[in-house]
mmCIF file of C-alpha atoms in Angstrom:
data_model
loop_
_atom_site.group_PDB
_atom_site.id
_atom_site.type_symbol
_atom_site.label_atom_id
_atom_site.label_comp_id
_atom_site.label_asym_id
_atom_site.label_seq_id
_atom_site.Cartn_x
_atom_site.Cartn_y
_atom_site.Cartn_z
ATOM 1 C CA MET A 145 -0.319 7.855 12.403
ATOM 2 C CA SER A 146 2.616 5.530 12.905
ATOM 3 C CA THR A 147 3.215 3.010 10.077
ATOM 4 C CA LEU A 148 3.573 3.910 6.401
ATOM 5 C CA PHE A 149 3.946 1.338 3.629
ATOM 6 C CA THR A 150 5.895 2.586 0.620
ATOM 7 C CA PHE A 151 5.914 0.882 -2.783
ATOM 8 C CA PRO A 152 8.863 1.354 -5.153
ATOM 9 C CA GLY A 153 8.687 2.104 -8.847
ATOM 10 C CA GLN A 154 10.475 0.963 -11.957
ATOM 11 C CA GLY A 155 14.223 0.838 -11.515
ATOM 12 C CA ALA A 156 13.924 -1.150 -8.274
ATOM 13 C CA GLN A 157 13.308 -4.445 -10.086
ATOM 14 C CA ARG A 158 15.756 -7.324 -9.786
ATOM 15 C CA ALA A 159 15.868 -10.885 -11.022
ATOM 16 C CA GLY A 160 14.064 -13.371 -8.787
ATOM 17 C CA MET A 161 11.996 -10.701 -7.019
ATOM 18 C CA LEU A 162 8.803 -12.777 -7.066
ATOM 19 C CA HIS A 163 10.546 -16.040 -6.234
ATOM 20 C CA ASP A 164 12.075 -14.353 -3.167
ATOM 21 C CA LEU A 165 8.706 -13.449 -1.646
ATOM 22 C CA PRO A 166 7.681 -15.323 1.540
ATOM 23 C CA HIS A 167 6.418 -18.807 0.821
ATOM 24 C CA ASP A 168 2.969 -18.903 2.401
ATOM 25 C CA THR A 169 -0.655 -19.235 1.368
ATOM 26 C CA ILE A 170 -1.322 -15.499 1.266
ATOM 27 C CA VAL A 171 1.541 -14.838 -1.118
ATOM 28 C CA ARG A 172 0.678 -17.881 -3.197
ATOM 29 C CA ASP A 173 -2.916 -16.660 -3.508
ATOM 30 C CA ALA A 174 -1.692 -13.260 -4.722
ATOM 31 C CA LEU A 175 0.515 -14.941 -7.324
ATOM 32 C CA ASP A 176 -2.307 -17.253 -8.426
ATOM 33 C CA GLU A 177 -4.767 -14.383 -8.792
ATOM 34 C CA ALA A 178 -2.283 -12.537 -10.961
ATOM 35 C CA CYS A 179 -1.772 -15.634 -13.101
ATOM 36 C CA ASP A 180 -5.513 -16.132 -13.530
ATOM 37 C CA THR A 181 -6.148 -12.468 -14.336
ATOM 38 C CA LEU A 182 -3.320 -12.074 -16.837
ATOM 39 C CA GLY A 183 -3.502 -15.537 -18.360
ATOM 40 C CA LEU A 184 0.177 -16.262 -17.806
ATOM 41 C CA ASP A 185 2.559 -17.485 -15.110
ATOM 42 C CA VAL A 186 3.835 -14.338 -13.406
ATOM 43 C CA LEU A 187 6.788 -16.274 -12.020
ATOM 44 C CA ASP A 188 8.104 -16.293 -15.597
ATOM 45 C CA LEU A 189 8.310 -12.500 -15.522
ATOM 46 C CA ASP A 190 11.069 -11.976 -12.955
ATOM 47 C CA SER A 191 14.044 -13.414 -14.843
ATOM 48 C CA GLU A 192 16.817 -11.050 -15.857
ATOM 49 C CA ALA A 193 15.820 -11.407 -19.514
ATOM 50 C CA ALA A 194 12.102 -10.878 -18.885
ATOM 51 C CA LEU A 195 12.704 -7.772 -16.769
ATOM 52 C CA ARG A 196 14.136 -5.973 -19.775
ATOM 53 C CA SER A 197 10.466 -5.488 -20.669
ATOM 54 C CA THR A 198 8.598 -2.533 -19.175
ATOM 55 C CA VAL A 199 5.482 -4.713 -19.043
ATOM 56 C CA ALA A 200 7.124 -7.516 -17.060
ATOM 57 C CA THR A 201 8.833 -5.064 -14.726
ATOM 58 C CA GLN A 202 5.721 -3.082 -13.858
ATOM 59 C CA LEU A 203 3.630 -6.204 -13.338
ATOM 60 C CA CYS A 204 6.282 -7.715 -11.064
ATOM 61 C CA LEU A 205 6.407 -4.542 -8.960
ATOM 62 C CA LEU A 206 2.617 -4.582 -8.581
ATOM 63 C CA VAL A 207 2.474 -8.262 -7.642
ATOM 64 C CA ALA A 208 5.417 -8.054 -5.236
ATOM 65 C CA GLY A 209 3.957 -5.009 -3.498
ATOM 66 C CA VAL A 210 0.476 -6.445 -3.066
ATOM 67 C CA ALA A 211 1.729 -9.869 -1.961
ATOM 68 C CA MET A 212 4.150 -8.548 0.660
ATOM 69 C CA ALA A 213 1.662 -5.984 1.972
ATOM 70 C CA ARG A 214 -0.943 -8.726 2.432
ATOM 71 C CA HIS A 215 1.639 -10.946 4.121
ATOM 72 C CA LEU A 216 2.561 -8.248 6.644
ATOM 73 C CA ILE A 217 -1.049 -7.190 7.251
ATOM 74 C CA ALA A 218 -1.976 -10.797 8.061
ATOM 75 C CA GLN A 219 0.730 -10.813 10.734
ATOM 76 C CA ALA A 220 0.430 -7.343 12.230
ATOM 77 C CA GLY A 221 -2.683 -5.592 10.951
ATOM 78 C CA LEU A 222 -3.142 -2.652 8.628
ATOM 79 C CA PRO A 223 -0.617 0.161 8.288
ATOM 80 C CA ASP A 224 -1.872 3.682 8.803
ATOM 81 C CA ALA A 225 -0.950 5.013 5.365
ATOM 82 C CA VAL A 226 0.431 4.094 1.950
ATOM 83 C CA ALA A 227 2.432 5.884 -0.716
ATOM 84 C CA GLY A 228 3.671 4.589 -4.050
ATOM 85 C CA PHE A 229 6.431 5.777 -6.351
ATOM 86 C CA SER A 230 5.218 5.818 -9.984
ATOM 87 C CA VAL A 231 3.783 2.354 -10.735
ATOM 88 C CA GLY A 232 4.081 1.736 -6.988
ATOM 89 C CA ALA A 233 0.950 3.846 -6.627
ATOM 90 C CA TYR A 234 -1.055 0.870 -7.928
ATOM 91 C CA PRO A 235 -0.159 -1.634 -5.181
ATOM 92 C CA ALA A 236 -0.597 1.248 -2.737
ATOM 93 C CA ALA A 237 -4.120 1.765 -4.081
ATOM 94 C CA VAL A 238 -4.888 -1.955 -3.821
ATOM 95 C CA THR A 239 -3.616 -2.049 -0.221
ATOM 96 C CA ALA A 240 -5.815 0.945 0.595
ATOM 97 C CA SER A 241 -8.794 -0.813 -1.090
ATOM 98 C CA VAL A 242 -9.194 1.927 -3.693
ATOM 99 C CA LEU A 243 -8.812 -0.532 -6.583
ATOM 100 C CA SER A 244 -9.371 -4.251 -6.689
ATOM 101 C CA TYR A 245 -6.256 -6.294 -7.304
ATOM 102 C CA ARG A 246 -7.737 -7.583 -10.560
ATOM 103 C CA ASP A 247 -8.430 -4.068 -11.840
ATOM 104 C CA ALA A 248 -4.938 -2.943 -10.851
ATOM 105 C CA LEU A 249 -3.387 -5.853 -12.744
ATOM 106 C CA MET A 250 -5.337 -4.978 -15.875
ATOM 107 C CA ALA A 251 -4.548 -1.273 -15.511
ATOM 108 C CA VAL A 252 -0.807 -1.806 -15.005
ATOM 109 C CA ASP A 253 -0.658 -4.210 -17.949
ATOM 110 C CA SER A 254 -2.273 -1.540 -20.135
ATOM 111 C CA ARG A 255 -0.118 1.214 -18.618
ATOM 112 C CA ALA A 256 3.140 -0.560 -19.332
ATOM 113 C CA ARG A 257 2.144 -1.517 -22.882
ATOM 114 C CA LEU A 258 1.120 2.047 -23.691
ATOM 115 C CA MET A 259 4.398 3.414 -22.327
ATOM 116 C CA GLU A 260 6.501 0.843 -24.150
ATOM 117 C CA ALA A 261 4.695 1.373 -27.454
ATOM 118 C CA ALA A 262 4.998 5.151 -27.261
ATOM 119 C CA TYR A 263 8.788 5.172 -26.924
ATOM 120 C CA PRO A 264 10.265 1.779 -27.848
ATOM 121 C CA THR A 265 13.834 3.081 -28.292
ATOM 122 C CA GLY A 266 15.979 6.165 -27.925
ATOM 123 C CA PHE A 267 14.591 7.461 -24.631
ATOM 124 C CA GLY A 268 15.178 6.912 -20.937
ATOM 125 C CA MET A 269 15.923 8.424 -17.537
ATOM 126 C CA VAL A 270 19.075 9.533 -15.699
ATOM 127 C CA ALA A 271 19.628 10.368 -12.027
ATOM 128 C CA ILE A 272 21.576 13.563 -11.306
ATOM 129 C CA LEU A 273 23.258 13.559 -7.905
ATOM 130 C CA GLY A 274 24.518 16.617 -6.070
ATOM 131 C CA LEU A 275 22.793 19.502 -7.844
ATOM 132 C CA GLU A 276 19.889 21.568 -6.559
ATOM 133 C CA GLN A 277 16.686 21.745 -8.551
ATOM 134 C CA ALA A 278 17.083 25.358 -9.723
ATOM 135 C CA VAL A 279 20.540 24.662 -11.138
ATOM 136 C CA LEU A 280 19.400 21.526 -12.930
ATOM 137 C CA GLN A 281 16.318 23.255 -14.325
ATOM 138 C CA ALA A 282 18.566 25.885 -15.906
ATOM 139 C CA LEU A 283 20.666 23.187 -17.565
ATOM 140 C CA ILE A 284 17.544 21.444 -18.850
ATOM 141 C CA ALA A 285 16.400 24.732 -20.381
ATOM 142 C CA GLN A 286 19.701 25.001 -22.274
ATOM 143 C CA VAL A 287 19.244 21.586 -23.882
ATOM 144 C CA HIS A 288 15.502 21.106 -24.300
ATOM 145 C CA THR A 289 14.097 21.526 -27.809
ATOM 146 C CA PRO A 290 11.336 19.710 -29.697
ATOM 147 C CA GLN A 291 14.081 17.616 -31.305
ATOM 148 C CA THR A 292 15.987 17.012 -28.043
ATOM 149 C CA PRO A 293 13.294 16.883 -25.345
ATOM 150 C CA VAL A 294 14.372 16.550 -21.709
ATOM 151 C CA TYR A 295 12.438 17.198 -18.491
ATOM 152 C CA LEU A 296 12.814 17.114 -14.729
ATOM 153 C CA ALA A 297 10.976 13.914 -13.795
ATOM 154 C CA ASN A 298 11.588 12.946 -10.149
ATOM 155 C CA ILE A 299 12.403 14.992 -7.070
ATOM 156 C CA ASN A 300 13.627 12.248 -4.763
ATOM 157 C CA ALA A 301 15.596 14.531 -2.443
ATOM 158 C CA PRO A 302 16.801 18.154 -2.654
ATOM 159 C CA THR A 303 19.950 17.066 -4.485
ATOM 160 C CA GLN A 304 18.842 13.689 -5.861
ATOM 161 C CA LEU A 305 16.910 14.423 -9.034
ATOM 162 C CA VAL A 306 15.985 12.472 -12.152
ATOM 163 C CA ILE A 307 15.607 13.673 -15.717
ATOM 164 C CA ALA A 308 13.710 12.013 -18.566
ATOM 165 C CA GLY A 309 13.847 12.424 -22.308
ATOM 166 C CA ALA A 310 15.734 11.588 -25.481
ATOM 167 C CA GLU A 311 19.060 9.831 -24.984
ATOM 168 C CA ALA A 312 21.077 12.583 -26.679
ATOM 169 C CA ALA A 313 19.488 15.231 -24.475
ATOM 170 C CA LEU A 314 20.049 13.139 -21.349
ATOM 171 C CA THR A 315 23.724 12.798 -22.223
ATOM 172 C CA ARG A 316 24.106 16.546 -22.805
ATOM 173 C CA VAL A 317 22.398 17.521 -19.546
ATOM 174 C CA SER A 318 24.474 14.927 -17.672
ATOM 175 C CA ASP A 319 27.684 16.404 -19.098
ATOM 176 C CA LEU A 320 26.619 19.929 -18.150
ATOM 177 C CA ALA A 321 25.619 18.773 -14.670
ATOM 178 C CA ARG A 322 29.035 17.267 -14.009
ATOM 179 C CA GLN A 323 30.632 20.503 -15.198
ATOM 180 C CA ARG A 324 28.477 22.386 -12.672
ATOM 181 C CA GLY A 325 29.636 20.136 -9.831
ATOM 182 C CA ALA A 326 27.221 17.193 -9.782
ATOM 183 C CA HIS A 327 28.630 14.320 -7.748
ATOM 184 C CA GLY A 328 27.595 11.865 -10.422
ATOM 185 C CA THR A 329 25.003 10.751 -12.939
ATOM 186 C CA LYS A 330 23.451 7.312 -13.298
ATOM 187 C CA THR A 331 21.315 5.836 -16.043
ATOM 188 C CA ILE A 332 18.200 4.228 -14.539
ATOM 189 C CA ALA A 333 16.919 0.864 -15.737
ATOM 190 C CA ILE A 334 13.898 2.446 -17.429
ATOM 191 C CA SER A 335 13.638 2.532 -21.209
ATOM 192 C CA VAL A 336 10.870 5.126 -21.476
ATOM 193 C CA PRO A 337 10.745 8.849 -20.569
ATOM 194 C CA SER A 338 8.470 8.566 -17.544
ATOM 195 C CA HIS A 339 6.971 11.403 -15.522
ATOM 196 C CA CYS A 340 6.976 14.129 -18.114
ATOM 197 C CA GLU A 341 4.628 15.467 -20.759
ATOM 198 C CA LEU A 342 6.020 13.103 -23.395
ATOM 199 C CA LEU A 343 3.630 10.541 -21.924
ATOM 200 C CA ALA A 344 0.563 12.800 -21.828
ATOM 201 C CA GLU A 345 -1.153 10.986 -24.709
ATOM 202 C CA PRO A 346 -0.608 7.461 -23.313
ATOM 203 C CA ALA A 347 -1.840 8.728 -19.951
ATOM 204 C CA ALA A 348 -5.051 10.029 -21.508
ATOM 205 C CA ARG A 349 -5.598 6.675 -23.214
ATOM 206 C CA LEU A 350 -5.054 4.845 -19.934
ATOM 207 C CA ALA A 351 -7.523 7.142 -18.192
ATOM 208 C CA GLN A 352 -10.118 6.219 -20.794
ATOM 209 C CA ALA A 353 -9.416 2.520 -20.304
ATOM 210 C CA MET A 354 -9.683 2.871 -16.529
ATOM 211 C CA SER A 355 -12.916 4.876 -16.624
ATOM 212 C CA ALA A 356 -15.019 1.721 -16.339
ATOM 213 C CA MET A 357 -13.187 0.494 -13.235
ATOM 214 C CA ASN A 358 -14.706 0.986 -9.814
ATOM 215 C CA ALA A 359 -12.739 3.061 -7.310
ATOM 216 C CA SER A 360 -13.590 3.138 -3.605
ATOM 217 C CA ALA A 361 -12.722 5.561 -0.829
ATOM 218 C CA PRO A 362 -9.375 4.595 0.744
ATOM 219 C CA ARG A 363 -9.471 2.719 4.039
ATOM 220 C CA LEU A 364 -6.007 4.129 4.841
ATOM 221 C CA ARG A 365 -4.335 7.480 4.331
ATOM 222 C CA TYR A 366 -3.372 7.553 0.666
ATOM 223 C CA TYR A 367 -0.529 9.865 -0.310
ATOM 224 C CA SER A 368 -0.132 10.830 -3.952
ATOM 225 C CA ALA A 369 3.512 11.210 -4.940
ATOM 226 C CA SER A 370 2.420 13.115 -8.055
ATOM 227 C CA HIS A 371 1.072 15.924 -5.884
ATOM 228 C CA GLY A 372 2.794 15.475 -2.536
ATOM 229 C CA ARG A 373 -0.520 15.423 -0.707
ATOM 230 C CA GLU A 374 -3.151 13.100 0.720
ATOM 231 C CA LEU A 375 -6.032 12.195 -1.577
ATOM 232 C CA ARG A 376 -9.376 10.947 -0.267
ATOM 233 C CA ASP A 377 -11.756 11.218 -3.216
ATOM 234 C CA PRO A 378 -11.621 7.894 -5.105
ATOM 235 C CA ARG A 379 -12.263 9.666 -8.393
ATOM 236 C CA ARG A 380 -9.223 11.884 -7.855
ATOM 237 C CA ILE A 381 -7.118 8.880 -6.916
ATOM 238 C CA ALA A 382 -8.185 7.003 -10.058
ATOM 239 C CA HIS A 383 -7.395 10.079 -12.166
ATOM 240 C CA ASP A 384 -4.023 10.390 -10.459
ATOM 241 C CA LEU A 385 -3.220 6.732 -11.072
ATOM 242 C CA ALA A 386 -3.959 7.002 -14.770
ATOM 243 C CA HIS A 387 -2.013 10.221 -15.272
ATOM 244 C CA ASN A 388 0.950 9.739 -12.940
ATOM 245 C CA MET A 389 3.122 8.392 -15.782
ATOM 246 C CA ALA A 390 3.099 11.927 -17.237
ATOM 247 C CA LEU A 391 3.514 13.851 -13.963
ATOM 248 C CA PRO A 392 6.760 14.527 -12.044
ATOM 249 C CA VAL A 393 7.227 12.482 -8.870
ATOM 250 C CA GLN A 394 7.287 14.685 -5.765
ATOM 251 C CA TRP A 395 8.715 11.982 -3.527
ATOM 252 C CA HIS A 396 10.649 14.201 -1.123
ATOM 253 C CA GLU A 397 7.589 16.349 -0.459
ATOM 254 C CA THR A 398 5.462 13.227 -0.007
ATOM 255 C CA THR A 399 7.900 11.772 2.521
ATOM 256 C CA LEU A 400 7.998 15.011 4.494
ATOM 257 C CA LEU A 401 4.191 15.117 4.539
ATOM 258 C CA ALA A 402 4.051 11.591 5.945
ATOM 259 C CA GLY A 403 6.464 12.658 8.670
ATOM 260 C CA GLU A 404 4.345 15.687 9.513
ATOM 261 C CA ARG A 405 1.333 13.365 9.832
ATOM 262 C CA GLY A 406 3.192 11.218 12.350
ATOM 263 C CA ALA A 407 4.911 8.437 10.394
ATOM 264 C CA ARG A 408 7.344 6.723 12.761
ATOM 265 C CA LEU A 409 7.815 3.390 10.982
ATOM 266 C CA ILE A 410 8.265 3.363 7.199
ATOM 267 C CA VAL A 411 8.289 -0.032 5.513
ATOM 268 C CA GLU A 412 9.306 -0.335 1.862
ATOM 269 C CA MET A 413 7.780 -3.219 -0.057
ATOM 270 C CA PRO A 414 10.106 -5.400 -2.156
ATOM 271 C CA PRO A 415 12.291 -5.482 -4.049
ATOM 272 C CA GLY A 416 13.900 -2.115 -3.402
ATOM 273 C CA ASN A 417 15.550 -0.157 -0.622
ATOM 274 C CA VAL A 418 16.059 3.240 -2.272
ATOM 275 C CA LEU A 419 12.867 4.663 -0.738
ATOM 276 C CA THR A 420 14.113 3.428 2.649
ATOM 277 C CA LYS A 421 17.377 5.322 2.218
ATOM 278 C CA LEU A 422 15.528 8.463 1.157
ATOM 279 C CA ALA A 423 13.203 8.207 4.171
ATOM 280 C CA ALA A 424 16.135 7.781 6.553
ATOM 281 C CA VAL A 425 17.586 11.074 5.320
ATOM 282 C CA ALA A 426 14.314 13.019 5.103
ATOM 283 C CA LEU A 427 12.905 11.733 8.417
ATOM 284 C CA PRO A 428 15.865 10.963 10.702
ATOM 285 C CA ASP A 429 13.616 10.501 13.733
ATOM 286 C CA ALA A 430 11.611 7.730 12.026
ATOM 287 C CA LEU A 431 12.627 4.114 11.542
ATOM 288 C CA ALA A 432 12.812 3.114 7.876
ATOM 289 C CA VAL A 433 13.172 -0.547 6.875
ATOM 290 C CA ALA A 434 13.058 -2.406 3.572
ATOM 291 C CA ALA A 435 11.146 -5.669 3.394
ATOM 292 C CA ALA A 436 13.731 -6.933 0.917
ATOM 293 C CA ASP A 437 16.444 -6.638 3.578
ATOM 294 C CA THR A 438 14.512 -7.410 6.776
ATOM 295 C CA ARG A 439 12.770 -10.528 8.059
ATOM 296 C CA ALA A 440 8.990 -10.289 7.783
ATOM 297 C CA ASP A 441 8.485 -11.342 11.417
ATOM 298 C CA THR A 442 10.816 -8.529 12.507
ATOM 299 C CA ILE A 443 8.784 -5.998 10.521
ATOM 300 C CA ALA A 444 5.552 -7.406 11.952
ATOM 301 C CA ALA A 445 6.912 -6.992 15.469
ATOM 302 C CA LEU A 446 7.853 -3.377 14.719
ATOM 303 C CA MET A 447 4.375 -2.713 13.325
ATOM 304 C CA THR A 448 2.745 -4.246 16.395
ATOM 305 C CA ARG A 449 4.883 -2.096 18.678
ATOM 306 C CA GLU A 450 3.919 1.049 16.769
ATOM 307 C CA ALA A 451 0.227 0.162 16.900
ATOM 308 C CA GLN A 452 0.462 -0.314 20.671
ATOM 309 C CA ARG A 453 2.093 3.087 21.040
ATOM 310 C CA ASP A 454 -0.927 4.696 19.376
ATOM 311 C CA ARG A 455 -3.428 3.153 21.814
#
């Protein structure tokens, strides 16, 4: 296995992300299909004002991921594997032919609305930099109560962790973390407490809504960041997609697994580059590039070279 496509999650969004996609027929078709499915112009969703909405953000990430993946595949062929961070699992599933693009659009629209409705205000996520997981878990235990819920949500790297919960609890854990030597804390542009049990009920409702959708066996290796492992059973993948909003993201473990399976070229779909930076640290012998920062024809040439190496 040589080429892995990664798909970023919420927090990577930026204004103009759909307008900045390559201007070709394949991308235009992906945009048009999204417009037809959702009954709106998706290009209206990537303004700075619109992206304050969880719904607009998650839909933009899905559309950007699918469109760029299709653009690169048309130039250089299929990657060997895919992995998606949070909502990024949906464009990963579309690229692996597990879900149709139409079904993914409907699922992500429902997902984002359920998340937004469950916690409209007073909750969020904060990155904690420079503390190990065991230390941070102890601080979370000091603060967490039913009135001040806070959870470990993302394990991006051994000392790059994310917590989710009520704003007051996030502030208290952040203060304690800095006292224990954290290099810094950063509020993430996510207004809901993702990847913890606070979203268990919305996840169950999404699973019910997705139960009528068809899921197919993946045509590529499909890595679940919720479990840090490869999934092959389409039913398990569909279950994972529905429930991943309520499950911690095991991104570091997922990246290491991809490296063990032979990933040499890791391409992050737009608009982010955080997954690229994490891959460069976790897999120093691999080449990690972000589509948002690299010409598409350059990426296609790298993919072609990797495919030739595998022959």
